[in-house]
Coordinates of C-alpha atoms in Angstrom, one line a residue:
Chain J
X1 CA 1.7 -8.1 29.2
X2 CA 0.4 -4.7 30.1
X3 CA 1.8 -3.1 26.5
X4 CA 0.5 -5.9 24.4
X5 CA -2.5 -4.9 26.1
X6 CA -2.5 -1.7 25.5
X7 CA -1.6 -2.4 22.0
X8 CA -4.3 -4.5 21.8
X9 CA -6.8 -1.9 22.8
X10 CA -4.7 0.8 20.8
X11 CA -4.9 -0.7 17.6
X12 CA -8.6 -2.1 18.0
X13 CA -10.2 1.1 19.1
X14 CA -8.6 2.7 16.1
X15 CA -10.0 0.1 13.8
X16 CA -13.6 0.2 15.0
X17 CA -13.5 4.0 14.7
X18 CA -11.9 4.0 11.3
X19 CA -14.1 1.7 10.2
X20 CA -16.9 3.7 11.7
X21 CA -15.8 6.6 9.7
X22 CA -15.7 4.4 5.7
X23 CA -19.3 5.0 6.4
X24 CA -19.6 8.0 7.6
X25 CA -17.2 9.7 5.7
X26 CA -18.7 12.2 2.8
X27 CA -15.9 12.3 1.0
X28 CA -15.0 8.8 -0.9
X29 CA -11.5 9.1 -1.1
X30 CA -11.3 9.8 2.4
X31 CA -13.6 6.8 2.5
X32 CA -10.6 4.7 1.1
X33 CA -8.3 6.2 3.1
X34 CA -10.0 5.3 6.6
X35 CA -10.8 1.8 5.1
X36 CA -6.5 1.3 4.5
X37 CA -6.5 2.7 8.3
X38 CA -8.8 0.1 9.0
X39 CA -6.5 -2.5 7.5
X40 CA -3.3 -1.3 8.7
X41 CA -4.5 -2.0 12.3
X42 CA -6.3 -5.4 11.8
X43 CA -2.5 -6.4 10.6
X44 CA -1.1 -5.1 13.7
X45 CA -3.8 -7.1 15.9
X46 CA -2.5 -9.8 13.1
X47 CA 0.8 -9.8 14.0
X48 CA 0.0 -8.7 17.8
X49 CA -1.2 -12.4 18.0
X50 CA 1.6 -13.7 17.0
X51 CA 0.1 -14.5 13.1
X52 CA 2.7 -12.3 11.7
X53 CA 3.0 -13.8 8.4
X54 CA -0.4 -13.5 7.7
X55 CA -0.2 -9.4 8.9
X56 CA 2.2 -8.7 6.4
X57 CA 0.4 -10.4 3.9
X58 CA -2.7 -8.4 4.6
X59 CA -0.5 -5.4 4.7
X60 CA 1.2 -6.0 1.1
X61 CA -2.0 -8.0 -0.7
X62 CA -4.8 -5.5 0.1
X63 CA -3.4 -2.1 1.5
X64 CA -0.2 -2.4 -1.2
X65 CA -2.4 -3.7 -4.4
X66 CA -6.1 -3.7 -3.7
X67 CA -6.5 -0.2 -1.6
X68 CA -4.3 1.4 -4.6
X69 CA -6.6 0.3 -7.4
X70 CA -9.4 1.4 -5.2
X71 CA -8.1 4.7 -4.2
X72 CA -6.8 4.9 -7.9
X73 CA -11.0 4.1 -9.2
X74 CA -12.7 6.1 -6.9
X75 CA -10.5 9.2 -7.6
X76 CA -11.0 9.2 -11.3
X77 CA -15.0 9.3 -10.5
X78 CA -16.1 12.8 -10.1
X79 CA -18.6 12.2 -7.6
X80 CA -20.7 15.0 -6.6
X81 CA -20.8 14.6 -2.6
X82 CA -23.8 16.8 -2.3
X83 CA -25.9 15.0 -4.2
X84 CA -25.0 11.5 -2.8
X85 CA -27.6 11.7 -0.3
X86 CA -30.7 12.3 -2.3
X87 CA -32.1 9.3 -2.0
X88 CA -32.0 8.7 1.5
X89 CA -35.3 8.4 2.5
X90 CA -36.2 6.3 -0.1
X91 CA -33.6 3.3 0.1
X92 CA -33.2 3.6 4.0
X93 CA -36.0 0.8 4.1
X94 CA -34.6 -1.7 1.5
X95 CA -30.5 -0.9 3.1
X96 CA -32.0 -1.5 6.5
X97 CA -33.8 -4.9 6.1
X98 CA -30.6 -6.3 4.6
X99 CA -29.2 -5.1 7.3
X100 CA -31.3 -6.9 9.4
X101 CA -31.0 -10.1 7.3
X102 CA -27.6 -10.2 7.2
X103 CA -26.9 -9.8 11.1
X104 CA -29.5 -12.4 11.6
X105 CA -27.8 -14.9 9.8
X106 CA -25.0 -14.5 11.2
X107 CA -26.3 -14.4 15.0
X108 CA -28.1 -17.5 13.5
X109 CA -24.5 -19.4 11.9
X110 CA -22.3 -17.8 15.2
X111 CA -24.7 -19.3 17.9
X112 CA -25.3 -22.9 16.4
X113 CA -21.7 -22.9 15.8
X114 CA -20.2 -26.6 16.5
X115 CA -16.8 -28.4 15.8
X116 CA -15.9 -31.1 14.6
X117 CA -14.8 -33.4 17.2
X118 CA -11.4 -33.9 15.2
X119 CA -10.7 -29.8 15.4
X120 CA -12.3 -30.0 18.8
X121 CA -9.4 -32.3 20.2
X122 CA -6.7 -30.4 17.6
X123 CA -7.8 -27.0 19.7
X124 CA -7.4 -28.8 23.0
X125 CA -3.6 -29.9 22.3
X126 CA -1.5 -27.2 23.3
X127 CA 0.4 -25.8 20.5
X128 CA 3.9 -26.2 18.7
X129 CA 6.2 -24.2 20.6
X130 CA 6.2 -20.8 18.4
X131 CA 10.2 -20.8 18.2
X132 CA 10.4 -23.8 16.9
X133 CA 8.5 -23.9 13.6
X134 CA 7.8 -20.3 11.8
X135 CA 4.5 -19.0 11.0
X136 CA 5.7 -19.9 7.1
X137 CA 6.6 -23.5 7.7
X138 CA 3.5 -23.6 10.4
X139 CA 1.0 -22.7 6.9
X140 CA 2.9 -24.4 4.5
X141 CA 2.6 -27.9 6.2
X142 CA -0.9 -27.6 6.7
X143 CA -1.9 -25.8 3.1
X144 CA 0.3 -28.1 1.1
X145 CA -0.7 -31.2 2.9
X146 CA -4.1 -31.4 4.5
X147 CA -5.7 -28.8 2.4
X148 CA -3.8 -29.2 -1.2
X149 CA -6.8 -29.9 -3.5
X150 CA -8.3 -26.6 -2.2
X151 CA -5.3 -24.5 -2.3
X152 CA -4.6 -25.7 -6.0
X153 CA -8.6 -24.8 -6.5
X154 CA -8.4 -21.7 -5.1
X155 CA -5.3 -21.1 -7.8
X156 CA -7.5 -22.3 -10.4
X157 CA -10.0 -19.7 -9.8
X158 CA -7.8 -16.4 -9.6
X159 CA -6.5 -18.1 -13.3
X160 CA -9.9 -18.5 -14.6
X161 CA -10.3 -14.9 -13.2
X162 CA -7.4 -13.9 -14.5
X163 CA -7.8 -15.5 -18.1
X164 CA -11.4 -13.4 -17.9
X165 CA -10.1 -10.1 -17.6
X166 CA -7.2 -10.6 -20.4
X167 CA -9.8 -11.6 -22.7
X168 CA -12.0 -8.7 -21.9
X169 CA -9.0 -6.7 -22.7
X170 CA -7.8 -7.4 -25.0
X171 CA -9.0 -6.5 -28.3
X172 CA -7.8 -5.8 -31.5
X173 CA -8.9 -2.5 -32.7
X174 CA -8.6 -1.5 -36.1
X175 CA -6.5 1.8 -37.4
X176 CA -4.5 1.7 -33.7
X177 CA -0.3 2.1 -34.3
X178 CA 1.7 -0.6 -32.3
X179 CA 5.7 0.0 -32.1
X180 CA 7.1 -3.1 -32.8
X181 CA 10.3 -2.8 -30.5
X182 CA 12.1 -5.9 -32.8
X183 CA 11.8 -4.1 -36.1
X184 CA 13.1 -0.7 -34.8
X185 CA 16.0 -2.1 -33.6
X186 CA 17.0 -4.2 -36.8
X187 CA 16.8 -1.4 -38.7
X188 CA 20.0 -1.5 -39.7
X189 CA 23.4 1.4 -39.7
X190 CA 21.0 4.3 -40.6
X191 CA 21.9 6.0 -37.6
X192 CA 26.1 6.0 -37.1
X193 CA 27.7 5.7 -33.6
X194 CA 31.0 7.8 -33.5
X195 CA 33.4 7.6 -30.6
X196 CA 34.5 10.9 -29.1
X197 CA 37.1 10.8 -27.0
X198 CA 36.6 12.7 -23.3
X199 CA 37.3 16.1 -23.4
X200 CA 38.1 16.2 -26.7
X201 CA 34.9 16.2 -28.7
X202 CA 34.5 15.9 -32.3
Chain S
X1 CA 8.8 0.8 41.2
X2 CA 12.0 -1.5 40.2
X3 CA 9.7 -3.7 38.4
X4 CA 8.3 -0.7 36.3
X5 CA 12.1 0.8 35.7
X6 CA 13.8 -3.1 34.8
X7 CA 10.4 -4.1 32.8
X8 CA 9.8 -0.7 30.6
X9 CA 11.2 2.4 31.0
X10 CA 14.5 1.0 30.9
X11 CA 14.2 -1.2 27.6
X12 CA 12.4 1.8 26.3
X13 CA 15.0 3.9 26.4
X14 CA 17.4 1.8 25.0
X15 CA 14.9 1.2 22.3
X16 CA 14.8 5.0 21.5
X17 CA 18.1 5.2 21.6
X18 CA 18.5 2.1 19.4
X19 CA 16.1 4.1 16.9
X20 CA 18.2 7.4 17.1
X21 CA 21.4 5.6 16.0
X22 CA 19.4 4.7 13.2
X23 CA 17.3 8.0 12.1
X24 CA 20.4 10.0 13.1
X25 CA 22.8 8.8 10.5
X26 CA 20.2 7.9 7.7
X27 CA 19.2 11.7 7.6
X28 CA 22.8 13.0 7.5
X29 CA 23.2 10.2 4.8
X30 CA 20.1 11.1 2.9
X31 CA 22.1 14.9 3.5
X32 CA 25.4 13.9 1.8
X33 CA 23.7 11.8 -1.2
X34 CA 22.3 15.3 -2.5
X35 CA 25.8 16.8 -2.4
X36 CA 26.8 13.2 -4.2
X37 CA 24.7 13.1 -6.4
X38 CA 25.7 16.8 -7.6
X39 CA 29.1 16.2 -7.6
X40 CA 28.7 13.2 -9.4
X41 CA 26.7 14.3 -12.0
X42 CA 28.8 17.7 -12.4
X43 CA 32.0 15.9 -12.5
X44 CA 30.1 13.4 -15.4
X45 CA 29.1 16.5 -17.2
X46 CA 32.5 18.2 -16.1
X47 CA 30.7 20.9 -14.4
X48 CA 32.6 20.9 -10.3
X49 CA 29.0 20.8 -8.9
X50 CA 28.4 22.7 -5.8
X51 CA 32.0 24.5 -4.5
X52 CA 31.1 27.5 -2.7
X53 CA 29.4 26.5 0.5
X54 CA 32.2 25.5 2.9
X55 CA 35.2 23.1 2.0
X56 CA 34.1 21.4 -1.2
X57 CA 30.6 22.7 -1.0
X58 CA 30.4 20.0 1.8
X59 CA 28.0 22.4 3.8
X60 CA 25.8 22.9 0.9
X61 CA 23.3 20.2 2.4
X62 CA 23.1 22.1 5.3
X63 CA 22.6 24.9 3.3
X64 CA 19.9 23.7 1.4
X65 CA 18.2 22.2 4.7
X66 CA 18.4 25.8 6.1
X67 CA 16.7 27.4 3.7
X68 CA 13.9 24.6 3.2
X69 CA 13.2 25.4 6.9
X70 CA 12.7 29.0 6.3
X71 CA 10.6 29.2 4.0
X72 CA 7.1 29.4 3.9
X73 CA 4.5 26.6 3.5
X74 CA 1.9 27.2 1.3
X75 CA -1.1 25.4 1.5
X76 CA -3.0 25.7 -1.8
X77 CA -6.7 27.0 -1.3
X78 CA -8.7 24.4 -3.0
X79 CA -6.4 22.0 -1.5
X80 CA -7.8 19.1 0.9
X81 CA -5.8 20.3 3.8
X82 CA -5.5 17.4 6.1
X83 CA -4.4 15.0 3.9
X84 CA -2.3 17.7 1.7
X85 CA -0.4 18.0 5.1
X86 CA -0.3 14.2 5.6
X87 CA 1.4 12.9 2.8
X88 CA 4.6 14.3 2.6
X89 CA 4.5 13.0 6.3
X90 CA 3.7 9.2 5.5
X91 CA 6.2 9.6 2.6
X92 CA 9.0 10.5 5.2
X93 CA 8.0 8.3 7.8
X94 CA 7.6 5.2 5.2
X95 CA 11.3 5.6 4.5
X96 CA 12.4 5.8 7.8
X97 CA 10.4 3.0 9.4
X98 CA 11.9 -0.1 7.2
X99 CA 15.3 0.6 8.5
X100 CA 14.1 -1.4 11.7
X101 CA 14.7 -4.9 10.3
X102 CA 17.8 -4.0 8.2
X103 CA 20.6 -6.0 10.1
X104 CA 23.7 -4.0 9.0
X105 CA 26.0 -6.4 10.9
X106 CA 25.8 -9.9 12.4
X107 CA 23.2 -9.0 15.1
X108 CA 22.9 -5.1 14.3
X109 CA 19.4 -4.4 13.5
X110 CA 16.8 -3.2 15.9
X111 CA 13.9 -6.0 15.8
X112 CA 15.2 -9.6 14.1
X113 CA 11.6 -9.8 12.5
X114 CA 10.9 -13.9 11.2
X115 CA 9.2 -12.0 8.0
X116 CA 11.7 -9.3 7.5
X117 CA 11.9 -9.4 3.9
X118 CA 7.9 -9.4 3.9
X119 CA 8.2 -6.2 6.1
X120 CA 10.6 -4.7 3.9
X121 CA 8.2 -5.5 0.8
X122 CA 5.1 -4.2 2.4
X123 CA 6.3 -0.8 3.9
X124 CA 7.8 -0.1 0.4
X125 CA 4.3 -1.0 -1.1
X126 CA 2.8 1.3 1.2
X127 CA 5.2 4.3 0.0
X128 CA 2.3 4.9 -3.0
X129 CA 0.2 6.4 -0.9
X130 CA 2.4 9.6 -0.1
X131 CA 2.4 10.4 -3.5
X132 CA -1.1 9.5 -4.6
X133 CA -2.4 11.5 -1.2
X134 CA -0.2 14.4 -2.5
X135 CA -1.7 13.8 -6.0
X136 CA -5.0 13.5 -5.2
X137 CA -5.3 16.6 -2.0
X138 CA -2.9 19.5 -4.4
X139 CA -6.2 20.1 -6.7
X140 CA -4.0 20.0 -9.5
X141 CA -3.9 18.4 -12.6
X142 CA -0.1 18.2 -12.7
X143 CA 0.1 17.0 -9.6
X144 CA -2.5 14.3 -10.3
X145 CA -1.2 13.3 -13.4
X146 CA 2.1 12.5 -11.9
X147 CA 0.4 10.6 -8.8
X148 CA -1.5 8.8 -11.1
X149 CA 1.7 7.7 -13.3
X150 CA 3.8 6.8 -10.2
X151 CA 0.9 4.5 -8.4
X152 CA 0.6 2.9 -11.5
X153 CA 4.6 2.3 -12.1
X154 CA 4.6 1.4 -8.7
X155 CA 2.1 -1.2 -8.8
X156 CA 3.2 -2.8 -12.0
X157 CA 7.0 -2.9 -10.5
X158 CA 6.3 -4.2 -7.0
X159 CA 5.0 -7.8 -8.9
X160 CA 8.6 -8.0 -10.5
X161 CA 10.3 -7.3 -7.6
X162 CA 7.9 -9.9 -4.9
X163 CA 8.8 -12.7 -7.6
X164 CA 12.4 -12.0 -7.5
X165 CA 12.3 -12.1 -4.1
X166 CA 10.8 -15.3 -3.9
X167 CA 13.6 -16.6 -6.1
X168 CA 16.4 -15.7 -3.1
X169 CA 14.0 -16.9 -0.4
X170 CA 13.6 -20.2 -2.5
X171 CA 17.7 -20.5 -2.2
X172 CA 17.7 -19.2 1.8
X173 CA 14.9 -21.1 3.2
X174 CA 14.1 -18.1 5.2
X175 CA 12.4 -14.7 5.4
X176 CA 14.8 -13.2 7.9
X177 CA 17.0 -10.8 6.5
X178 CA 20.1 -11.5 8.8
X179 CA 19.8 -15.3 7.8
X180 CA 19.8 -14.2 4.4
X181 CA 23.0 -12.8 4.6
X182 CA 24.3 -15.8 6.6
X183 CA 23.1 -18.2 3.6
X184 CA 25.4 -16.1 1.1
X185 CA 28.0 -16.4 3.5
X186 CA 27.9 -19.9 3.8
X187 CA 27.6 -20.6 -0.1
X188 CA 28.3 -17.4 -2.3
X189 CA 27.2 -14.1 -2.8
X190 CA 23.4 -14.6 -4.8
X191 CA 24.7 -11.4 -7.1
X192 CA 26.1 -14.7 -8.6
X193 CA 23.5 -17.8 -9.2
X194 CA 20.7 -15.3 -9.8
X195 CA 22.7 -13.0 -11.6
X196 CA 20.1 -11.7 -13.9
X197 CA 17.4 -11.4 -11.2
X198 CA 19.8 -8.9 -9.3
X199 CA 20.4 -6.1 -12.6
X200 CA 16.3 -6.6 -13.3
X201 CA 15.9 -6.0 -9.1
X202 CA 18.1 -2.9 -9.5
X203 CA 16.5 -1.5 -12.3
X204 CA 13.1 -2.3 -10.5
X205 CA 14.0 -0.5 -7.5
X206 CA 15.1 2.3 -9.9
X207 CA 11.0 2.4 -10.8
X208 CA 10.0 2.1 -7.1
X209 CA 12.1 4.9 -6.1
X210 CA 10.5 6.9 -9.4
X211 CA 14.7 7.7 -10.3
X212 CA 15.7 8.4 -13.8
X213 CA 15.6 7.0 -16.1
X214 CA 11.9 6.0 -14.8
X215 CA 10.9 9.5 -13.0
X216 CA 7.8 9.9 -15.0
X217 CA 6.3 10.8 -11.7
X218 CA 7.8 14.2 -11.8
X219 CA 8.5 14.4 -15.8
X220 CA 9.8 17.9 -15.2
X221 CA 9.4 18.2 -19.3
X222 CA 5.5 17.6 -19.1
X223 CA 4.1 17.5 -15.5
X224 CA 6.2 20.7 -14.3
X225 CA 7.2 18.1 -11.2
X226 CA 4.5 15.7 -10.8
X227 CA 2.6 15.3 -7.8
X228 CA 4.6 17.9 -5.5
X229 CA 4.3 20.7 -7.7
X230 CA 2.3 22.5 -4.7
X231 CA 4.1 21.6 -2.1
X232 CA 6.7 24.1 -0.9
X233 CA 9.3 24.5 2.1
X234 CA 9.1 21.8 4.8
X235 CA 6.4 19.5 3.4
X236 CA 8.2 19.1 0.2
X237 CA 11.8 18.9 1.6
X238 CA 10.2 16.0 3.3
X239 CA 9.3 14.2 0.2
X240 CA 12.4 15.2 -1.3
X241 CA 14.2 13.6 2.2
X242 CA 11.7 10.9 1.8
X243 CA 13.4 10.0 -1.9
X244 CA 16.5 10.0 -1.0
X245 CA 15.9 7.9 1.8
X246 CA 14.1 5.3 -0.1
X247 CA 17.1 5.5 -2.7
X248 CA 19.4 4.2 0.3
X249 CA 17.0 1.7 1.6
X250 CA 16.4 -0.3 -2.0
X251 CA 20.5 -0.1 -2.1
X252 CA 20.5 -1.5 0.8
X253 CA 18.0 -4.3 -0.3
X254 CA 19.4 -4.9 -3.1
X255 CA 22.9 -5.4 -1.0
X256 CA 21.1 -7.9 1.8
X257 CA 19.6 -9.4 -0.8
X258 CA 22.2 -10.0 -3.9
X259 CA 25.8 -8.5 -2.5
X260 CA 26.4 -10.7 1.1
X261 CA 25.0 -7.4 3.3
X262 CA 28.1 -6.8 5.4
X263 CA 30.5 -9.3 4.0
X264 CA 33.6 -8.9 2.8
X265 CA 33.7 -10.4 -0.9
X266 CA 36.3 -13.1 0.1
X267 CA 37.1 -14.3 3.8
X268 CA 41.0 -13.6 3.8
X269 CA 43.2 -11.6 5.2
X270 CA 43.4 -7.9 3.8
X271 CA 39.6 -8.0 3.1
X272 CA 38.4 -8.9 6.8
X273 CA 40.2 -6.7 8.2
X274 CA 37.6 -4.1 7.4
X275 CA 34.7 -4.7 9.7
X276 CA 31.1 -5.7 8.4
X277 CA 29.4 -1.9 8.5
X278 CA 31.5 -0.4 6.6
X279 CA 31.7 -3.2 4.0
X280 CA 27.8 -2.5 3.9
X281 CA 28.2 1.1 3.7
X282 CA 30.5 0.8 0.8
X283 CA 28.4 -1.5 -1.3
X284 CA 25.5 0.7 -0.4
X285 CA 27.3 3.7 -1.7
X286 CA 28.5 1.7 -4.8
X287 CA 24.6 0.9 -5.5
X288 CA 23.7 4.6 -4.9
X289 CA 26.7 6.1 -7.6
X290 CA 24.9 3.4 -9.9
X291 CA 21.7 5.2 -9.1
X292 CA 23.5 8.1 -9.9
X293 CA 25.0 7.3 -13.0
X294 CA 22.0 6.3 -14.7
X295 CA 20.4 9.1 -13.7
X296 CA 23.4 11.4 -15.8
X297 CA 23.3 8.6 -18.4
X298 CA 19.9 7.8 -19.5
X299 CA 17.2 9.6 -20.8
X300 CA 13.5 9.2 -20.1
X301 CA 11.4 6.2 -20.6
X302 CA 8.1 6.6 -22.5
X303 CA 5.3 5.9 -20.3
X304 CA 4.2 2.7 -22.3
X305 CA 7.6 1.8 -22.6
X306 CA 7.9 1.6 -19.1
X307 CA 4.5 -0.4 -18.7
X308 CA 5.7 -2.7 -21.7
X309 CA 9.0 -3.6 -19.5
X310 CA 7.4 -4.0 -16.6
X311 CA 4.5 -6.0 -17.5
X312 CA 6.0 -8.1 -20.8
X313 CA 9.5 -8.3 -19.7
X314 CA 10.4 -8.4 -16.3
X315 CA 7.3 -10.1 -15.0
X316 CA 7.6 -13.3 -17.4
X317 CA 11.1 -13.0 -16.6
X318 CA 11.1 -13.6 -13.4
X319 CA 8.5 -15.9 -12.9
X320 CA 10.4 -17.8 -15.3
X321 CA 13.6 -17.7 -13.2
X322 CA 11.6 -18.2 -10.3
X323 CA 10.3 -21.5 -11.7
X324 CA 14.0 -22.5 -12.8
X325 CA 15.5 -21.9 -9.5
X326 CA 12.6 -24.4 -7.6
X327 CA 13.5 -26.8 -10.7
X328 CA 17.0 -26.5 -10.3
X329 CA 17.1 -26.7 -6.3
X330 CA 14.7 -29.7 -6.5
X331 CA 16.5 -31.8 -8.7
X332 CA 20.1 -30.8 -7.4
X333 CA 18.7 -31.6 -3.6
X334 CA 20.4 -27.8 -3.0
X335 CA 17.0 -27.6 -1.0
X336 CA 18.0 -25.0 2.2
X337 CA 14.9 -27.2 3.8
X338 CA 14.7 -31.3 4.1

């Protein structure tokens, strides 16, 4: 118990200081790169608690695809780091009562927090024994059972989303060349194919 | 005090030594794939390739290693120097780290992970970042060019290759790599059924590992070399170790995956005889002369071709295939699962 202890403590301080230092950061991309630091180690907490499926997930869905689109955008800005804090002074106020908003609702949602008395009894049972049933199996017979009309809505929406930024997309523009790949080929014996034999050439 | 030596230090050293047996023979592996791939390529252009450093030129990796070492690193001065230094480094270490869940044998792999596919895919996601860090921190538009080519091949490839993957894990019931094997040696090898998922999975991993004929990366025509044109000595014999590296592990994918990992092709006689790591090292070195062969065969994609067959071609592909293969196990009852 004492390493995944200190892997606990390892992997959390690293993500509270990395996390620290998205915000603190002056340069953006180093910014980005902190915040995939950040990730990396809330999938080894992840996976530390024995949710390994889900660690890999977060692993592959946002530091594989989401970070890289990130880094990818805020690279191709050229943002001028010295100027970034000019306006301090004058949006500290707004930023901070946000701020304060936010946490308060949160204090407020966390402490009036109550169960369901169904969920209350499921968290009193003690669990499956982990080598029994995988984390996989563990997911699927709870997403594609209990909670299938959400799972399918959530699917729905990332379509919708997804319909949305093809159509923003794609345009037709007029006076741009497209190679159409099917007429190239069929152009018929304009170009002959002789066989050489090795070491012999023509 | 017994406690402490039974409970950690000694599984810890048998863990480092498990790890050594890995790096150790991957690096001289990643060694002897350069001399390979030079004499493969000079024998295909009937050059000889490198002769003159020992026996057969077979000290010319060494060689080559040597002088890499001796050099001098140059760090560019409008270079951002910390993460210049740090992504040849993640590059390296990427391609060393997913060997941990290949099982090269019936119970030969160092941690028997439940999601070792998953694993595999998301450390070979992560192998981006070495080149977009080195991109990015050279302060060169070469180099940023390249990085910005290569995260987005890399991107558009990874889709193809998660959705093939999710075809053989619909026929295994399983994530873990060792039971993937045990699956194909219970039924046959999946190079079969899902024949044209495994040529569309080797030619993806041909993009991942940014090989010809999809090395747009380092288009040495346009981009001088792409994202490491800075780097020099150490740091970029690391990416170049960190290539070749990746080169064995998609081979070695692509065997787990599609060619029965360390089985023999049929269970008689002559044929098991030879035991399971060597039939892995020989498929693996089969993929690798593949790797090789295109790259003396083919020349370069265009940049929107390469988009065009990733994104229009492979990605319909094999999320058709993918829904065929739940069709077809569903209505055969082939199901792995009840």
């Amino acid at each position: 118990m004492i390493i995944q202890g200190l892997a606990f403590y390892l992997f959390s301080v690293i993500a509270v200081f990395s996390a620290v230092m998205v915000i603190t950061a002056r340069n953006p991309v180093h910014s980005v790169l902190w915040l995939i630091l950040t990730f990396f180690n809330a999938a080894g907490l992840f996976v530390l608690m024995g949710a390994e499926f889900l660690g890999m997930l977060l692993v592959v869905v946002y530091v594989g695809a989401v970070a890289v689109l990130f880094l990818f955008v805020v690279m191709m800005l050229d943002i001028n780091t010295l100027n970034l804090r000019e306006g301090m002074a004058e949006y500290m106020p707004v930023g901070v009562a946000i701020g304060v908003v936010l946490f308060a609702e949160i204090a407020a949602i966390t402490g009036g927090w109550v169960l369901a008395p169904e969920i209350e009894a499921a968290r009193a049972q003690p669990l499956a024994d982990p080598g029994a049933v995988s984390n996989i199996q563990a997911l699927g017979n709870i997403i594609y059972t209990d909670y299938i009309y959400l799972f399918q809505a959530s699917g729905l929406v990332l379509l919708v989303a997804m319909i949305g930024s093809i159509m923003l997309t794609h345009r037709t523009r007029p006076g741009v060349h497209k190679q159409n790949i099917a007429a190239q080929l069929d152009r018929g014996r304009t170009v002959e194919l002789k066989k050489v034999s090795t070491r012999g050439g023509i | 005090m017994a406690d402490l030596w039974q409970g950690y230090i000694w599984p810890g050293i048998i863990i480092v030594a498990q790890i050594l047996a890995i790096v150790l023979p991957l690096l001289g592996a990643v060694a002897y794939l350069t001399l390979m791939e030079r004499k493969v390529i000079g024998a295909m252009q009937m050059r000889r390739g490198p002769n003159v450093v020992g026996p057969f030129g077979l000290f010319q990796p060494l060689a080559d290693g040597l002088k890499l070492l001796l050099k001098e690193t140059i760090i560019p001065t409008g270079a951002s120097r910390a993460v210049f230094i740090l992504a040849p480094m993640i590059t390296f270490i990427l391609a060393l780290i997913a060997w941990a869940v290949i099982p090269v044998n019936a119970g030969w792999v160092l941690s028997d992970l439940n999601v070792g596919i998953l694993y595999l895919f998301a450390i070979s996601s992560l192998g981006v970042y070495g080149i977009i860090m080195a991109g990015w921190a050279s302060n060169s538009r070469y180099a940023f060019l390249g990085a910005m080519r290569s995260a987005a091949q890399m991107v558009s490839y990874e889709v193809a290759m998660g959705l093939i993957m999710i075809s053989v894990l619909l026929t295994v019931g399983s994530l873990n790599l060792t039971k993937i094997v045990e699956a194909q040696a219970n039924s046959v090898w999946f190079i079969i059924p899902h024949l044209p998922m495994a040529v569309m999975f080797f030619i993806s991993t041909l993009a991942e590992t940014n090989r010809h004929p999809f090395d747009l990366p380092e288009a040495e025509a346009e981009l001088v070399s792409g994202y490491n044109v800075e780097y020099s000595a150490m740091t970029f014999g690391l990416f170049f170790l960190g290539e070749y590296a990746n080169m064995i592990l998609m081979s070695g994918m692509t065997t787990i995956l599609f060619l029965g990992g360390w089985l023999p092709p049929v269970d008689i006689a002559p044929f098991n005889w030879i035991p399971g790591p060597l039939w892995f090292l020989i498929k693996v070195v089969l993929l690798l002369y593949i790797f090789i062969w295109a790259r003396a065969a083919f020349p370069r994609y265009r940049y929107d071709q390469l988009m065009r067959l990733g994104w229009k071609v492979f990605l319909p592909g094999s999320l058709l295939w993918l829904v065929l293969t739940a069709g077809v196990l569903k209505a055969t009852g082939w199901t792995p699962w009840n």
